[in-house]
Short mmCIF file of C-alpha atoms in Angstrom, two decimals:
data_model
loop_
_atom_site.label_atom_id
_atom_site.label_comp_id
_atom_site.label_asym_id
_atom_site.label_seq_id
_atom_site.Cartn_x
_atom_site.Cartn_y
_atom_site.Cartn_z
CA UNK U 10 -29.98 -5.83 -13.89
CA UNK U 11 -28.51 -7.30 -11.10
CA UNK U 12 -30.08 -7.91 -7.85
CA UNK U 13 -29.82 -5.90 -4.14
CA UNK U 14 -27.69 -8.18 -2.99
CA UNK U 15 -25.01 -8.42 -5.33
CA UNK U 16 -25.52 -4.72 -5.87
CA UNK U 17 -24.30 -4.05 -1.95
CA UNK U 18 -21.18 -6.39 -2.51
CA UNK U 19 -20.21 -4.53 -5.64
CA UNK U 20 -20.59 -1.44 -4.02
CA UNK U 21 -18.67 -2.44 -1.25
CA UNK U 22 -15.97 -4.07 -3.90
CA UNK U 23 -15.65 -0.48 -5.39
CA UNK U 24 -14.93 1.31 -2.11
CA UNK U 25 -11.99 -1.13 -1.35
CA UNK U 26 -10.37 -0.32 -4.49
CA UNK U 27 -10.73 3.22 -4.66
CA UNK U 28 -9.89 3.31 -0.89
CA UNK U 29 -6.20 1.81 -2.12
CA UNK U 30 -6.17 3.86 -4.97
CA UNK U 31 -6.31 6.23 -2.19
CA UNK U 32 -4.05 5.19 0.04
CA UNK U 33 -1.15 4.30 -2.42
CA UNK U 34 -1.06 8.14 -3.13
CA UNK U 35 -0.78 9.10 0.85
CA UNK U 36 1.76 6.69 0.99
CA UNK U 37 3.56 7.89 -2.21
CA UNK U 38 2.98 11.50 -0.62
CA UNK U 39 4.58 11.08 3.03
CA UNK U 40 7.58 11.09 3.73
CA UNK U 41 7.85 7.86 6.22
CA UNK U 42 8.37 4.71 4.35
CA UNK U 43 11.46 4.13 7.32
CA UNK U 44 12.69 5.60 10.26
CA UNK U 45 16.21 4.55 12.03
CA UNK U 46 18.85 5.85 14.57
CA UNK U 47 22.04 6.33 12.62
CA UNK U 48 25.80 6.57 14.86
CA UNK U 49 27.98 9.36 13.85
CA UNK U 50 30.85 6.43 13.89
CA UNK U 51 33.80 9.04 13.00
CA UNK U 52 32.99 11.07 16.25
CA UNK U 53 32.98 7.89 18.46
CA UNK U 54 36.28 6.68 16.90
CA UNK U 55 37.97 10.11 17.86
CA UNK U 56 36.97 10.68 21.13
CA UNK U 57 36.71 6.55 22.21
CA UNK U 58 33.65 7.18 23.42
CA UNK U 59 32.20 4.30 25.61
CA UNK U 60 28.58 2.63 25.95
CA UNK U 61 27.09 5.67 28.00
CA UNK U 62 28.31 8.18 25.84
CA UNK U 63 27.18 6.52 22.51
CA UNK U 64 24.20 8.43 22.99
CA UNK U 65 25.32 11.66 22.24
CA UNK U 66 26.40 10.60 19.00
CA UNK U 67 23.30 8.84 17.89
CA UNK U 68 20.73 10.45 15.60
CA UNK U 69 17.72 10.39 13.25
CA UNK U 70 16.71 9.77 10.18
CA UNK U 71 13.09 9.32 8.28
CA UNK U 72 12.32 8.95 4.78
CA UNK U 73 10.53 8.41 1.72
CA UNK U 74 10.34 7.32 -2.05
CA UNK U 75 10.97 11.37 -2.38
CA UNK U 76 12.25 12.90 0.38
CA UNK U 77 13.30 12.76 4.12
CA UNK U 78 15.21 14.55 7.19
CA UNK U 79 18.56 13.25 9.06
CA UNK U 80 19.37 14.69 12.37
CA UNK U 81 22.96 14.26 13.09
CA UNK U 82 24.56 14.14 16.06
CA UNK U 83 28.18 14.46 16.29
CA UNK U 84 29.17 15.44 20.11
CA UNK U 85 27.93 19.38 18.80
CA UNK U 86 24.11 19.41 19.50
CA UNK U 87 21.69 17.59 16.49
CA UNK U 88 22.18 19.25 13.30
CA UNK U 89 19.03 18.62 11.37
CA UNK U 90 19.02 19.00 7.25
CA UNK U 91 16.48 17.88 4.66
CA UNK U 92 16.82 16.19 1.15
CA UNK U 93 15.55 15.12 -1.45
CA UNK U 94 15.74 11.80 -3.74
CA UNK U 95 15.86 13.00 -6.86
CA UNK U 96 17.86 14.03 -8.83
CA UNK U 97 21.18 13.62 -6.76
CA UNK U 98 20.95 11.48 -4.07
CA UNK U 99 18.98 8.52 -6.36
CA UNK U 100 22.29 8.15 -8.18
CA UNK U 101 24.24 6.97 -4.99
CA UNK U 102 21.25 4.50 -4.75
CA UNK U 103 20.13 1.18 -6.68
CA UNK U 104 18.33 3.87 -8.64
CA UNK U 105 17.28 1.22 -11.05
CA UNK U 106 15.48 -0.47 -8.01
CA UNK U 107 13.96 3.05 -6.87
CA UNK U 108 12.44 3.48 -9.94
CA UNK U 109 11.38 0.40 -10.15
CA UNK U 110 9.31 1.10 -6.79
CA UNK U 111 8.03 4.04 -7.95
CA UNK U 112 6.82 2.55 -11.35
CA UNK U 113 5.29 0.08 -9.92
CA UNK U 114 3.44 2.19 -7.58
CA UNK U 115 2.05 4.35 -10.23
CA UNK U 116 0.64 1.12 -12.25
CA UNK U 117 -0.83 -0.35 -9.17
CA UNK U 118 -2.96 3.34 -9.52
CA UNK U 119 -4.17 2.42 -12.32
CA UNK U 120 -4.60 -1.15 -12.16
CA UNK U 121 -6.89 0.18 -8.59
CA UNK U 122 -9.29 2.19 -11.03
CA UNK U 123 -9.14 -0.47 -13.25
CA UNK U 124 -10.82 -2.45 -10.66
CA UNK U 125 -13.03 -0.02 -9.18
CA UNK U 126 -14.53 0.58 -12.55
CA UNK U 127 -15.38 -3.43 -13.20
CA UNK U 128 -17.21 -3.19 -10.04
CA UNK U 129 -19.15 -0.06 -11.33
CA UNK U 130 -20.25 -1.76 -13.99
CA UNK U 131 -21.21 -4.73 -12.53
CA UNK U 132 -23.63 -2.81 -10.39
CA UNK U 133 -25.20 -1.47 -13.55
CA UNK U 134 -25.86 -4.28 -15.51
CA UNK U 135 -24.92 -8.03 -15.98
CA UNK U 136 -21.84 -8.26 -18.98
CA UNK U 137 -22.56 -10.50 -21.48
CA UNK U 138 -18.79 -11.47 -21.33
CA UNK U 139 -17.83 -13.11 -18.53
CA UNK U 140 -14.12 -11.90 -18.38
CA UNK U 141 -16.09 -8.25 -17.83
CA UNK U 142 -18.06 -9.96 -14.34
CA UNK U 143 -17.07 -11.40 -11.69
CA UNK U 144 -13.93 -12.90 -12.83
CA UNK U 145 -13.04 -9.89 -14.57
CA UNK U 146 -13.17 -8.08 -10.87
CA UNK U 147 -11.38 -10.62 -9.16
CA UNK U 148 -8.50 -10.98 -11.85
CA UNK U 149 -7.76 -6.84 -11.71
CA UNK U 150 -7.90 -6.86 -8.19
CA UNK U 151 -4.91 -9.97 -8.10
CA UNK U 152 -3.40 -7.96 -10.63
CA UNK U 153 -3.44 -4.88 -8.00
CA UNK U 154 -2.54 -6.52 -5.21
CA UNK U 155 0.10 -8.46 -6.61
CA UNK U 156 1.91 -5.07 -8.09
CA UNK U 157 1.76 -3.22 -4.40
CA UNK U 158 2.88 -6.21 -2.61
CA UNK U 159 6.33 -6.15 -5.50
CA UNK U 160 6.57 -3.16 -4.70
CA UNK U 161 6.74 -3.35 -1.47
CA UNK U 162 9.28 -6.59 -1.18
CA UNK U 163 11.47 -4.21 -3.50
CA UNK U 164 11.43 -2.00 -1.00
CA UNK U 165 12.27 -4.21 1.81
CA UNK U 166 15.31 -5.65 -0.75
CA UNK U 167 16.60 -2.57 -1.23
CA UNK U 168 16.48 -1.94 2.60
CA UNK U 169 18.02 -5.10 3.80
CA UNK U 170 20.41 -6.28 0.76
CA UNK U 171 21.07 -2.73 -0.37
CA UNK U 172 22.29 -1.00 2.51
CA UNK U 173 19.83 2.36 1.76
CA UNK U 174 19.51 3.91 4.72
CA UNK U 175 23.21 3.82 5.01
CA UNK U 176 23.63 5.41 1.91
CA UNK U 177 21.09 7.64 2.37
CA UNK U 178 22.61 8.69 5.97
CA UNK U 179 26.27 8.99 4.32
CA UNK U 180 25.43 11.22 1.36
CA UNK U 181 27.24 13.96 1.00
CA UNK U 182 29.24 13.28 4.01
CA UNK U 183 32.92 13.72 3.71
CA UNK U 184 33.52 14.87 7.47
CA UNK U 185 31.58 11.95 9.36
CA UNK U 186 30.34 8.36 8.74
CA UNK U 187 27.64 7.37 9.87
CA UNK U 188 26.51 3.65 10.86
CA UNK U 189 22.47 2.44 11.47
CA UNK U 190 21.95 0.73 14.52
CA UNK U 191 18.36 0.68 14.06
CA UNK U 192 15.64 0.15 11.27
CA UNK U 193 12.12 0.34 11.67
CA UNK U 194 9.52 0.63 9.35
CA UNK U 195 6.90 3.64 9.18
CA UNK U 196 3.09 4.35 8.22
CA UNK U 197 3.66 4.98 4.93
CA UNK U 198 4.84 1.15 4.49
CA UNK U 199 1.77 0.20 6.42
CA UNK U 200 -0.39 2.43 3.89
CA UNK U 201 0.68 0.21 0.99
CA UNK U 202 0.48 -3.04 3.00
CA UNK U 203 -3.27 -2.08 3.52
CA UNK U 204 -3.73 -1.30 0.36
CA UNK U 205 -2.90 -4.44 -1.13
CA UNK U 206 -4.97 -5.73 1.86
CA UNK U 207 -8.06 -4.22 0.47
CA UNK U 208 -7.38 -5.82 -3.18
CA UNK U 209 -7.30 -9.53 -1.12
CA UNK U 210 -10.25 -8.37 0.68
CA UNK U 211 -11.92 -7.94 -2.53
CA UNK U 212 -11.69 -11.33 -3.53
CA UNK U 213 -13.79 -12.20 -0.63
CA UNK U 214 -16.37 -9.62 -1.16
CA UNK U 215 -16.89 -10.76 -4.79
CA UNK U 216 -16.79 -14.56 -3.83
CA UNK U 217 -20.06 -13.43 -1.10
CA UNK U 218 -21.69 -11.86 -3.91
CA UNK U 219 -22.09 -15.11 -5.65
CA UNK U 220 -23.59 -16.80 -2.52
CA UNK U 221 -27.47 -17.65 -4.46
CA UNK U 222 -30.08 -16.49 -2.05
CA UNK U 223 -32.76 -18.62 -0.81
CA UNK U 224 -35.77 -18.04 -3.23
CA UNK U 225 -39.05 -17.05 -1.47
CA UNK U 226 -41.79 -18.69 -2.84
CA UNK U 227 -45.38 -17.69 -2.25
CA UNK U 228 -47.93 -20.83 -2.41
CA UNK U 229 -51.21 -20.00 -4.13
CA UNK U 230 -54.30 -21.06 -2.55
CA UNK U 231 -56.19 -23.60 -5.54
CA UNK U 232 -59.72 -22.64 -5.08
CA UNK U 233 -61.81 -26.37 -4.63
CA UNK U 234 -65.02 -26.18 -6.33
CA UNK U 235 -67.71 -28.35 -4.94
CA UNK U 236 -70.81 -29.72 -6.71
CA UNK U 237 -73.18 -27.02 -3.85
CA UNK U 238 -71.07 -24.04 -5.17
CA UNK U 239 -72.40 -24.81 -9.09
CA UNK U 240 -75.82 -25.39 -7.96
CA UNK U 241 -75.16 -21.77 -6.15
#
C-alpha cells in the first residue's frame, strides 16, 4: 500500500483529470468558443455610409463547435436568427477540420478517464509494472493534454487561416455580405485551455508525490547494566 502522502497527491492527481474531463464537456456544450462584430458591408456600400454611421450596420455573432446566434444589422433594426453546424452549414466549412476538432475533443474524454483511473489505482496499491505507476500517470496525462491543446490550435487555424466566422456570418446570405471587423475569443475556449492546464498541472502533482519524506527515527534507550544491579 502506498503511503499518506503519496495517497493525498494521487488524490489530488485524480480530481485534475476528472475536473477536465469535466470541463471539456461544458466547453463542448456552450455555445461560445468565439464572439465577433460582423459589418453588413452590402448596406454600407448602398447607402455610402460614413465612419459615424458604420454603427448601425454592425452586428453580432457567437458560436460554437454546434451551434450559435448572428444578429444582423442592416440599417432595419438587429434581426437576430439561430443555427446550427451540422448538417448544413459544416459543409460551407473546412468540415474536415471541424471534425477533426470535435474528434479530438471526444478522445481527449477518454484519454482524461484514462488518467483519472491510473491515479485511482495508484492510491490503492503499488503496480508491480512500472508503466501502470507513476510514469504510467504522467504519460496519459501528456497524452491528454497534448490532444486538447491540437485541438485547440485547430481551432485557432481554422479561425485565422480559414476565414470561419466569415463563412459562418455569410451562410445563407444572398441579400447582404457581411465582413468581421472583430474576433475575440469566448469561455468556452478558455474551458479547454484550462483543461489541458490541469493535465500539465498533473505532472507536477505526480513529480511532488515522489519527493521521499524524511524518515523519523525513534532512538532506543540501551539499558547499561552495572556490576551493583547483578549483586541486586
Amino acid at each position: 500500500m502506498p503511503g499518506w502522502f503519496k495517497k493525498v497527491w494521487y488524490g489530488l492527481a485524480s480530481l485534475l483529470s476528472f475536473s477536465s474531463f469535466l470541463l471539456i464537456i461544458v466547453a463542448l456544450a456552450l455555445p461560445h468558443w468565439l464572439s465577433g462584430k460582423i459589418l453588413c458591408q452590402t448596406g454600407v456600400d448602398l447607402v455610402n455610409a460614413t465612419d459615424p454611421e458604420l454603427v448601425k450596420f454592425i452586428g453580432d455573432i457567437y458560436y460554437g463547435l454546434f451551434r450559435g446566434c448572428k444578429v444582423r444589422q442592416c440599417g432595419l433594426g438587429g434581426r437576430q436568427s439561430q443555427f446550427t453546424i451540422f448538417p448544413h452549414l459544416v459543409k460551407e466549412l473546412n468540415a474536415g477540420l471541424h471534425i477533426t476538432i470535435l474528434l479530438l475533443l471526444f478522445l481527449a474524454l477518454a484519454l482524461a478517464l484514462v488518467s483519472m483511473g491510473f491515479a485511482i489505482l495508484n492510491i490503492i496499491q503499488v503496480p508491480y509494472r512500472a508503466v501502470n505507476g507513476p510514469g504510467g500517470i504522467c504519460l496519459w496525462n501528456v497524452l491528454a493534454g497534448g490532444v486538447v491543446a491540437l485541438a485547440i490550435s485547430s481551432f485557432m487555424a481554422a479561425v485565422k487561416f480559414h476565414d470561419l466566422t466569415e463563412r459562418i456570418a455569410n451562410f445563407q446570405e444572398r441579400l447582404f455580405q457581411f465582413v468581421v471587423v472583430e474576433e475575440q475569443y469566448e469561455e468556452s475556449f478558455w474551458i479547454c485551455v484550462a483543461s489541458a492546464s490541469a493535465h500539465a498541472a498533473n505532472l507536477v502533482v505526480v513529480a511532488i508525490s515522489q519527493i521521499p519524506l524524511p524518515e523519523v527515527k525513534t532512538k532506543m534507550e540501551e539499558a547499561t547494566v552495572t556490576p551493583e544491579d547483578i549483586l541486586y
